[in-house]
Amino acid sequence: MDQGYSRPSIDPSSGYQWEAAGTWEQDTTMSGFPRVTHINSPAALYPSPPGSLGSADRTHSLQELTESSLISHGHSLALSEQDVNVSIDTDVADRVVSVSTSFCPGSHPTEGDVVFSSKDDVLFYVHSDVIKAACPEAFSSFLPLPSSIPGATANGAVIKIPEDAMTLNVILHLLYGSSCAPNSPSLDQLVHAIDSMPGYGITPSTFILPQTPLYTLLLSHVPHHPIQIYALAAHHKIEQLASQTSSHLLAFQLSNVTDEMAMRMGPVYLKRLVLLQAGRLEALKGLLLQPPGLHAPIGGCGFEEQRMVTRAWALASASLVWDARPDGGDADKRFGDMVDISTHRIQAAFMTMLKDLECQDCEASVTARLRDVMVKWSALKCTV
């Protein structure tokens, strides 16, 4: 049953952790081990064993944690009444302690020196040096120098953080450079965690960069929630994320932007989105404005027949431009009913026209013009 955990020091002279955790007396049965008579803070006295990925926290009974903590202290001990005499109140033993599965004892090469406790009482065993190395300002109001606490050391200190466990989990993963994806946070939880970061001295735009775990996780939500991710990126000025997300908003109806969304984006990023859509519409008009070139009159195809080809091109072009409008030409259309104009759609719009052409020269002229339009449309900028 030996799990290889180091038991805290029981030297009364260094007893800050024990004094903070409860009261004790020397056990006459076994020299060198205390007998607990009252426990104030089970979490400070009994660290939880490491958990596996997949959830934000686990719970353990205090009795389990007590037995586990007495297994290792330089001796191999069998837990029996003859060997160990530990007295614990029944109501205290029935308590459960929730511990993060990602930030628990044994989850990292070195043991943490600080314990964060979320507002829903989940414990996170973290390393102050790792946090400060990642962001010197992070949790600065919660990580004072040990000397500022009379008689205290950083090791074993339990610090209450006014955030729920998932929010704190996302923030700590960001500072550690690891992924919180195994804990399956929802988009709302991710957004709330990122919005909370500035309050703890963390600038999201400094850490949420391409190829980082949180950036990749946010991108996975873009296809289904592009406007929410764009608003988040705009609010925190995460340029790369806003740019990549904007390509999914080419057909988004700007009339669906609420006042709250507009305020969250700010005028700069809202203007960029408006200009992106308007600029692509104007570019499409410009590409389609020029009709196919004329050829020398031949038998059966003179200027009058070629003029009819030009009118057919203009009619197909007008239909495409109308469909590319932000409202799709239909004020009753809902968001999601309209798609951005693709090269396939452009080609399909002129297929009927090509099939009706009898002159090979006219067909070649229209085909060449259509190919030029599709190439230029594909190269057109589609991000803010």
Tab-separated table of C-alpha atoms in Angstrom:
chain	number	residue	atom	x	y	z
A	1	MET	CA	0.000	0.000	0.000
A	2	ASP	CA	3.101	2.162	-0.019
A	3	GLN	CA	2.433	5.043	-2.440
A	4	GLY	CA	5.774	6.738	-1.908
A	5	TYR	CA	4.603	10.002	-0.337
A	6	SER	CA	6.797	11.991	2.043
A	7	ARG	CA	5.124	12.742	5.320
A	8	PRO	CA	5.417	16.347	6.624
A	9	SER	CA	7.878	17.130	9.384
A	10	ILE	CA	6.530	16.571	12.894
A	11	ASP	CA	9.226	18.536	14.675
A	12	PRO	CA	7.345	20.893	17.053
A	13	SER	CA	10.017	23.545	16.550
A	14	SER	CA	9.063	23.827	12.874
A	15	GLY	CA	5.420	23.192	13.498
A	16	TYR	CA	3.812	25.997	11.463
A	17	GLN	CA	2.130	23.472	9.231
A	18	TRP	CA	1.035	21.348	12.208
A	19	GLU	CA	-0.047	24.357	14.237
A	20	ALA	CA	-2.096	25.606	11.316
A	21	ALA	CA	-3.580	22.155	10.718
A	22	GLY	CA	-4.586	21.298	14.306
A	23	THR	CA	-3.390	20.294	17.767
A	24	TRP	CA	-1.373	17.198	18.613
A	25	GLU	CA	0.396	15.423	21.420
A	26	GLN	CA	3.323	12.981	21.562
A	27	ASP	CA	2.285	9.363	21.086
A	28	THR	CA	3.571	7.148	23.882
A	29	THR	CA	3.097	4.025	21.772
A	30	MET	CA	5.413	4.973	18.908
A	31	SER	CA	8.266	7.366	19.422
A	32	GLY	CA	8.555	10.062	16.770
A	33	PHE	CA	4.909	10.143	15.729
A	34	PRO	CA	2.248	12.526	17.010
A	35	ARG	CA	-1.282	11.682	17.911
A	36	VAL	CA	-3.781	14.091	16.390
A	37	THR	CA	-6.345	15.335	18.891
A	38	HIS	CA	-8.047	18.013	16.774
A	39	ILE	CA	-7.813	18.976	13.086
A	40	ASN	CA	-8.489	22.472	11.788
A	41	SER	CA	-7.355	22.097	8.171
A	42	PRO	CA	-7.341	18.530	6.790
A	43	ALA	CA	-5.926	19.734	3.482
A	44	ALA	CA	-2.844	21.241	5.109
A	45	LEU	CA	-2.171	18.099	7.182
A	46	TYR	CA	-2.985	15.340	4.684
A	47	PRO	CA	-1.941	15.875	1.068
A	48	SER	CA	-3.944	14.020	-1.537
A	49	PRO	CA	-2.365	11.370	-3.783
A	50	PRO	CA	-2.009	12.169	-7.476
A	51	GLY	CA	-4.929	11.611	-9.780
A	52	SER	CA	-5.260	10.900	-13.450
A	53	LEU	CA	-6.254	13.239	-16.227
A	54	GLY	CA	-9.837	13.526	-17.320
A	55	SER	CA	-11.482	15.575	-14.582
A	56	ALA	CA	-10.679	18.712	-12.682
A	57	ASP	CA	-10.641	17.177	-9.205
A	58	ARG	CA	-11.036	14.041	-7.104
A	59	THR	CA	-12.353	13.512	-3.582
A	60	HIS	CA	-10.852	11.403	-0.808
A	61	SER	CA	-12.038	10.649	2.698
A	62	LEU	CA	-9.946	12.064	5.482
A	63	GLN	CA	-9.428	8.529	6.850
A	64	GLU	CA	-7.857	7.483	3.514
A	65	LEU	CA	-5.599	10.505	3.509
A	66	THR	CA	-4.627	9.905	7.147
A	67	GLU	CA	-3.575	6.310	6.588
A	68	SER	CA	-1.733	7.252	3.391
A	69	SER	CA	0.203	10.015	5.105
A	70	LEU	CA	1.455	7.661	7.847
A	71	ILE	CA	2.783	5.006	5.474
A	72	SER	CA	6.020	6.792	4.569
A	73	HIS	CA	8.405	8.541	6.940
A	74	GLY	CA	11.628	6.632	6.484
A	75	HIS	CA	10.054	3.360	7.709
A	76	SER	CA	7.866	0.657	6.216
A	77	LEU	CA	4.851	0.537	8.530
A	78	ALA	CA	1.844	-1.763	8.714
A	79	LEU	CA	-1.299	0.069	9.714
A	80	SER	CA	-2.612	-1.866	12.687
A	81	GLU	CA	-3.755	-1.028	16.193
A	82	GLN	CA	-0.572	-2.559	17.619
A	83	ASP	CA	1.781	-0.496	15.411
A	84	VAL	CA	0.100	2.919	15.074
A	85	ASN	CA	-2.192	4.694	17.458
A	86	VAL	CA	-3.965	7.574	15.699
A	87	SER	CA	-7.034	9.198	17.191
A	88	ILE	CA	-9.396	11.054	14.819
A	89	ASP	CA	-12.858	12.406	15.512
A	90	THR	CA	-15.560	10.491	13.627
A	91	ASP	CA	-17.080	13.590	12.030
A	92	VAL	CA	-13.650	14.773	10.855
A	93	ALA	CA	-12.760	11.361	9.412
A	94	ASP	CA	-15.873	11.409	7.263
A	95	ARG	CA	-14.896	14.651	5.552
A	96	VAL	CA	-13.787	14.587	1.934
A	97	VAL	CA	-11.078	16.706	0.369
A	98	SER	CA	-11.268	17.561	-3.345
A	99	VAL	CA	-7.922	17.785	-5.110
A	100	SER	CA	-7.154	18.801	-8.680
A	101	THR	CA	-6.147	15.826	-10.812
A	102	SER	CA	-3.665	17.958	-12.760
A	103	PHE	CA	-2.117	19.812	-9.813
A	104	CYS	CA	-1.798	17.303	-7.010
A	105	PRO	CA	1.169	15.827	-5.099
A	106	GLY	CA	3.149	13.679	-7.507
A	107	SER	CA	1.750	15.243	-10.669
A	108	HIS	CA	4.999	17.150	-11.314
A	109	PRO	CA	8.682	16.222	-10.896
A	110	THR	CA	8.996	18.385	-7.776
A	111	GLU	CA	6.492	18.913	-5.001
A	112	GLY	CA	4.584	22.187	-4.905
A	113	ASP	CA	5.303	24.756	-2.219
A	114	VAL	CA	1.916	26.493	-2.287
A	115	VAL	CA	-1.625	25.161	-2.165
A	116	PHE	CA	-4.382	27.132	-3.890
A	117	SER	CA	-7.960	26.480	-2.848
A	118	SER	CA	-10.768	27.416	-5.239
A	119	LYS	CA	-14.023	28.883	-3.981
A	120	ASP	CA	-15.633	25.456	-4.379
A	121	ASP	CA	-12.899	23.981	-2.133
A	122	VAL	CA	-10.741	22.147	-4.659
A	123	LEU	CA	-7.030	22.113	-3.799
A	124	PHE	CA	-4.263	22.852	-6.314
A	125	TYR	CA	-0.663	22.042	-5.336
A	126	VAL	CA	1.426	24.531	-7.317
A	127	HIS	CA	4.969	25.844	-7.557
A	128	SER	CA	5.484	29.526	-6.852
A	129	ASP	CA	8.763	29.556	-8.798
A	130	VAL	CA	7.040	28.173	-11.921
A	131	ILE	CA	4.273	30.764	-11.681
A	132	LYS	CA	6.692	33.643	-11.170
A	133	ALA	CA	8.954	32.455	-13.985
A	134	ALA	CA	6.006	32.372	-16.392
A	135	CYS	CA	4.551	35.696	-15.249
A	136	PRO	CA	6.134	37.701	-12.416
A	137	GLU	CA	2.886	39.594	-11.829
A	138	ALA	CA	0.673	36.491	-11.680
A	139	PHE	CA	-1.187	36.122	-8.373
A	140	SER	CA	1.052	38.816	-6.900
A	141	SER	CA	-1.573	39.763	-4.318
A	142	PHE	CA	-1.966	36.115	-3.303
A	143	LEU	CA	1.689	35.099	-3.196
A	144	PRO	CA	3.341	37.404	-0.586
A	145	LEU	CA	6.869	36.752	0.596
A	146	PRO	CA	6.947	34.177	3.373
A	147	SER	CA	8.435	36.786	5.712
A	148	SER	CA	5.221	38.790	5.472
A	149	ILE	CA	3.408	36.007	7.344
A	150	PRO	CA	4.731	35.794	10.913
A	151	GLY	CA	6.088	32.325	11.591
A	152	ALA	CA	4.986	31.012	8.199
A	153	THR	CA	6.776	29.463	5.286
A	154	ALA	CA	5.555	29.188	1.722
A	155	ASN	CA	5.550	25.397	2.000
A	156	GLY	CA	2.127	24.220	3.097
A	157	ALA	CA	0.381	27.575	2.919
A	158	VAL	CA	-3.217	27.259	1.686
A	159	ILE	CA	-4.305	30.332	-0.258
A	160	LYS	CA	-7.958	30.897	-1.101
A	161	ILE	CA	-8.574	32.011	-4.712
A	162	PRO	CA	-12.051	33.462	-5.427
A	163	GLU	CA	-12.600	31.409	-8.600
A	164	ASP	CA	-14.235	28.066	-9.274
A	165	ALA	CA	-12.062	25.008	-9.851
A	166	MET	CA	-12.340	24.928	-13.647
A	167	THR	CA	-11.441	28.611	-13.981
A	168	LEU	CA	-8.397	28.209	-11.749
A	169	ASN	CA	-7.480	25.016	-13.606
A	170	VAL	CA	-7.456	26.816	-16.988
A	171	ILE	CA	-5.371	29.694	-15.606
A	172	LEU	CA	-2.781	27.406	-14.023
A	173	HIS	CA	-2.479	25.290	-17.167
A	174	LEU	CA	-1.792	28.502	-19.088
A	175	LEU	CA	1.032	29.456	-16.723
A	176	TYR	CA	2.478	25.945	-16.780
A	177	GLY	CA	2.288	25.796	-20.584
A	178	SER	CA	0.197	22.625	-20.500
A	179	SER	CA	-3.186	21.785	-21.995
A	180	CYS	CA	-6.434	21.855	-20.052
A	181	ALA	CA	-8.227	19.948	-22.841
A	182	PRO	CA	-8.247	16.629	-20.892
A	183	ASN	CA	-10.456	18.344	-18.297
A	184	SER	CA	-12.995	19.184	-21.057
A	185	PRO	CA	-13.781	22.819	-20.209
A	186	SER	CA	-16.736	24.288	-22.076
A	187	LEU	CA	-16.411	27.391	-24.232
A	188	ASP	CA	-18.177	29.471	-21.579
A	189	GLN	CA	-15.699	28.239	-18.965
A	190	LEU	CA	-12.758	29.066	-21.223
A	191	VAL	CA	-14.109	32.551	-21.910
A	192	HIS	CA	-14.722	33.183	-18.206
A	193	ALA	CA	-11.217	31.988	-17.305
A	194	ILE	CA	-9.579	34.219	-19.923
A	195	ASP	CA	-11.697	37.192	-18.858
A	196	SER	CA	-10.573	36.582	-15.251
A	197	MET	CA	-6.846	36.527	-16.049
A	198	PRO	CA	-6.213	40.312	-15.985
A	199	GLY	CA	-7.524	40.380	-12.409
A	200	TYR	CA	-4.615	38.140	-11.412
A	201	GLY	CA	-1.930	40.091	-13.257
A	202	ILE	CA	-1.980	37.917	-16.391
A	203	THR	CA	-2.276	39.463	-19.869
A	204	PRO	CA	-4.033	36.930	-22.154
A	205	SER	CA	-2.495	38.277	-25.364
A	206	THR	CA	0.981	37.540	-23.974
A	207	PHE	CA	0.270	33.843	-23.468
A	208	ILE	CA	-2.448	32.911	-25.990
A	209	LEU	CA	-0.252	32.638	-29.060
A	210	PRO	CA	-0.273	30.300	-32.090
A	211	GLN	CA	0.829	26.739	-31.307
A	212	THR	CA	0.134	27.127	-27.583
A	213	PRO	CA	-2.313	24.634	-26.027
A	214	LEU	CA	-4.990	27.177	-25.117
A	215	TYR	CA	-4.812	28.854	-28.541
A	216	THR	CA	-5.286	25.463	-30.214
A	217	LEU	CA	-8.203	24.641	-27.923
A	218	LEU	CA	-9.922	27.936	-28.739
A	219	LEU	CA	-9.467	27.313	-32.471
A	220	SER	CA	-11.349	24.032	-32.104
A	221	HIS	CA	-14.443	26.039	-31.099
A	222	VAL	CA	-14.206	28.478	-34.029
A	223	PRO	CA	-16.245	26.506	-36.617
A	224	HIS	CA	-19.286	26.398	-34.317
A	225	HIS	CA	-18.860	29.640	-32.347
A	226	PRO	CA	-16.895	32.064	-34.561
A	227	ILE	CA	-18.462	35.315	-33.359
A	228	GLN	CA	-17.903	34.414	-29.680
A	229	ILE	CA	-14.233	33.598	-30.284
A	230	TYR	CA	-13.770	36.725	-32.411
A	231	ALA	CA	-15.321	38.889	-29.683
A	232	LEU	CA	-13.059	37.245	-27.086
A	233	ALA	CA	-9.955	37.805	-29.213
A	234	ALA	CA	-10.965	41.383	-29.966
A	235	HIS	CA	-11.656	42.167	-26.313
A	236	HIS	CA	-8.196	40.983	-25.241
A	237	LYS	CA	-6.444	42.135	-28.442
A	238	ILE	CA	-5.280	38.662	-29.434
A	239	GLU	CA	-4.472	39.599	-33.031
A	240	GLN	CA	-3.665	36.189	-34.510
A	241	LEU	CA	-6.747	34.533	-33.040
A	242	ALA	CA	-9.022	37.330	-34.273
A	243	SER	CA	-7.519	37.113	-37.752
A	244	GLN	CA	-7.910	33.340	-38.043
A	245	THR	CA	-11.441	33.467	-36.690
A	246	SER	CA	-12.558	36.224	-39.070
A	247	SER	CA	-12.331	33.876	-42.068
A	248	HIS	CA	-15.341	32.052	-40.590
A	249	LEU	CA	-17.348	35.295	-40.454
A	250	LEU	CA	-17.373	36.184	-44.150
A	251	ALA	CA	-21.067	35.334	-44.390
A	252	PHE	CA	-22.036	36.406	-40.875
A	253	GLN	CA	-24.967	38.814	-40.826
A	254	LEU	CA	-23.756	41.898	-39.013
A	255	SER	CA	-27.328	42.681	-38.005
A	256	ASN	CA	-26.979	39.774	-35.553
A	257	VAL	CA	-24.252	41.620	-33.631
A	258	THR	CA	-25.851	42.675	-30.346
A	259	ASP	CA	-24.968	45.810	-28.419
A	260	GLU	CA	-23.110	43.660	-25.884
A	261	MET	CA	-21.062	42.006	-28.637
A	262	ALA	CA	-20.244	45.368	-30.199
A	263	MET	CA	-19.086	46.801	-26.871
A	264	ARG	CA	-17.017	43.698	-26.162
A	265	MET	CA	-15.308	43.822	-29.569
A	266	GLY	CA	-14.660	47.521	-29.415
A	267	PRO	CA	-14.810	49.919	-32.377
A	268	VAL	CA	-11.518	48.822	-33.968
A	269	TYR	CA	-12.283	45.135	-34.388
A	270	LEU	CA	-15.938	45.736	-35.235
A	271	LYS	CA	-14.861	48.116	-38.000
A	272	ARG	CA	-12.365	45.549	-39.295
A	273	LEU	CA	-15.123	42.956	-39.592
A	274	VAL	CA	-17.447	45.374	-41.388
A	275	LEU	CA	-14.713	46.434	-43.814
A	276	LEU	CA	-13.766	42.801	-44.459
A	277	GLN	CA	-17.260	41.950	-45.652
A	278	ALA	CA	-17.767	45.212	-47.531
A	279	GLY	CA	-14.337	44.994	-49.146
A	280	ARG	CA	-14.924	41.477	-50.442
A	281	LEU	CA	-18.292	42.491	-51.887
A	282	GLU	CA	-16.753	45.444	-53.709
A	283	ALA	CA	-13.894	43.270	-54.942
A	284	LEU	CA	-16.355	40.728	-56.335
A	285	LYS	CA	-18.223	43.470	-58.155
A	286	GLY	CA	-14.976	44.714	-59.664
A	287	LEU	CA	-13.945	41.250	-60.830
A	288	LEU	CA	-17.286	40.555	-62.504
A	289	LEU	CA	-17.696	44.021	-63.970
A	290	GLN	CA	-15.382	43.357	-66.894
A	291	PRO	CA	-17.142	41.119	-69.481
A	292	PRO	CA	-15.416	38.543	-71.700
A	293	GLY	CA	-13.425	39.942	-74.599
A	294	LEU	CA	-14.863	40.164	-78.115
A	295	HIS	CA	-13.512	38.314	-81.105
A	296	ALA	CA	-13.551	39.134	-84.789
A	297	PRO	CA	-16.907	38.505	-86.471
A	298	ILE	CA	-17.179	35.106	-88.073
A	299	GLY	CA	-19.945	33.230	-89.795
A	300	GLY	CA	-22.923	32.912	-87.458
A	301	CYS	CA	-21.390	35.073	-84.685
A	302	GLY	CA	-21.201	38.783	-85.253
A	303	PHE	CA	-21.258	41.761	-82.885
A	304	GLU	CA	-24.973	41.302	-82.150
A	305	GLU	CA	-24.471	37.705	-80.971
A	306	GLN	CA	-21.472	38.721	-78.887
A	307	ARG	CA	-23.523	41.513	-77.343
A	308	MET	CA	-25.993	38.852	-76.180
A	309	VAL	CA	-23.100	36.971	-74.561
A	310	THR	CA	-22.113	40.164	-72.739
A	311	ARG	CA	-25.689	40.613	-71.467
A	312	ALA	CA	-25.773	36.991	-70.260
A	313	TRP	CA	-22.490	37.567	-68.383
A	314	ALA	CA	-23.898	40.717	-66.757
A	315	LEU	CA	-27.057	38.851	-65.683
A	316	ALA	CA	-25.090	35.995	-64.075
A	317	SER	CA	-22.787	38.526	-62.406
A	318	ALA	CA	-25.704	40.483	-60.954
A	319	SER	CA	-27.139	37.281	-59.495
A	320	LEU	CA	-23.832	36.441	-57.800
A	321	VAL	CA	-23.398	39.941	-56.359
A	322	TRP	CA	-26.955	39.888	-55.040
A	323	ASP	CA	-26.352	36.563	-53.299
A	324	ALA	CA	-23.115	37.886	-51.815
A	325	ARG	CA	-24.878	40.749	-50.030
A	326	PRO	CA	-24.727	40.519	-46.201
A	327	ASP	CA	-28.480	39.832	-46.070
A	328	GLY	CA	-28.331	37.503	-49.042
A	329	GLY	CA	-31.015	39.579	-50.738
A	330	ASP	CA	-33.559	38.246	-48.239
A	331	ALA	CA	-34.326	40.239	-45.110
A	332	ASP	CA	-36.018	37.180	-43.562
A	333	LYS	CA	-32.970	34.953	-43.900
A	334	ARG	CA	-31.459	33.771	-40.654
A	335	PHE	CA	-27.763	33.498	-39.842
A	336	GLY	CA	-26.445	30.230	-41.246
A	337	ASP	CA	-28.715	30.191	-44.313
A	338	MET	CA	-26.175	32.061	-46.432
A	339	VAL	CA	-22.669	30.959	-47.371
A	340	ASP	CA	-19.751	32.977	-48.653
A	341	ILE	CA	-19.316	32.951	-52.439
A	342	SER	CA	-16.916	30.145	-53.376
A	343	THR	CA	-15.076	29.559	-56.642
A	344	HIS	CA	-17.304	26.546	-57.238
A	345	ARG	CA	-20.381	28.729	-56.892
A	346	ILE	CA	-18.951	31.295	-59.296
A	347	GLN	CA	-18.259	28.595	-61.854
A	348	ALA	CA	-21.724	27.080	-61.399
A	349	ALA	CA	-23.357	30.481	-62.022
A	350	PHE	CA	-21.859	30.634	-65.515
A	351	MET	CA	-22.240	26.965	-66.485
A	352	THR	CA	-25.716	27.453	-67.989
A	353	MET	CA	-24.395	30.335	-70.033
A	354	LEU	CA	-21.498	28.234	-71.338
A	355	LYS	CA	-23.759	25.349	-72.299
A	356	ASP	CA	-25.935	27.624	-74.431
A	357	LEU	CA	-23.010	29.011	-76.432
A	358	GLU	CA	-22.665	27.693	-79.962
A	359	CYS	CA	-19.636	29.750	-80.973
A	360	GLN	CA	-16.345	28.149	-79.938
A	361	ASP	CA	-14.575	31.517	-79.894
A	362	CYS	CA	-17.192	32.962	-77.519
A	363	GLU	CA	-16.936	29.861	-75.321
A	364	ALA	CA	-13.150	30.168	-75.171
A	365	SER	CA	-13.402	33.882	-74.309
A	366	VAL	CA	-15.934	33.279	-71.508
A	367	THR	CA	-13.917	30.348	-70.117
A	368	ALA	CA	-10.718	32.418	-70.008
A	369	ARG	CA	-12.493	35.317	-68.293
A	370	LEU	CA	-14.136	32.991	-65.780
A	371	ARG	CA	-10.803	31.356	-64.932
A	372	ASP	CA	-9.242	34.781	-64.322
A	373	VAL	CA	-12.102	35.745	-61.978
A	374	MET	CA	-11.780	32.547	-59.925
A	375	VAL	CA	-8.004	32.870	-59.573
A	376	LYS	CA	-8.227	36.470	-58.365
A	377	TRP	CA	-11.143	35.682	-56.041
A	378	SER	CA	-9.189	32.821	-54.447
A	379	ALA	CA	-6.247	35.139	-53.816
A	380	LEU	CA	-8.424	37.846	-52.254
A	381	LYS	CA	-7.817	38.524	-48.566
A	382	CYS	CA	-10.361	36.739	-46.374
A	383	THR	CA	-9.207	37.780	-42.881
A	384	VAL	CA	-9.138	41.045	-40.963
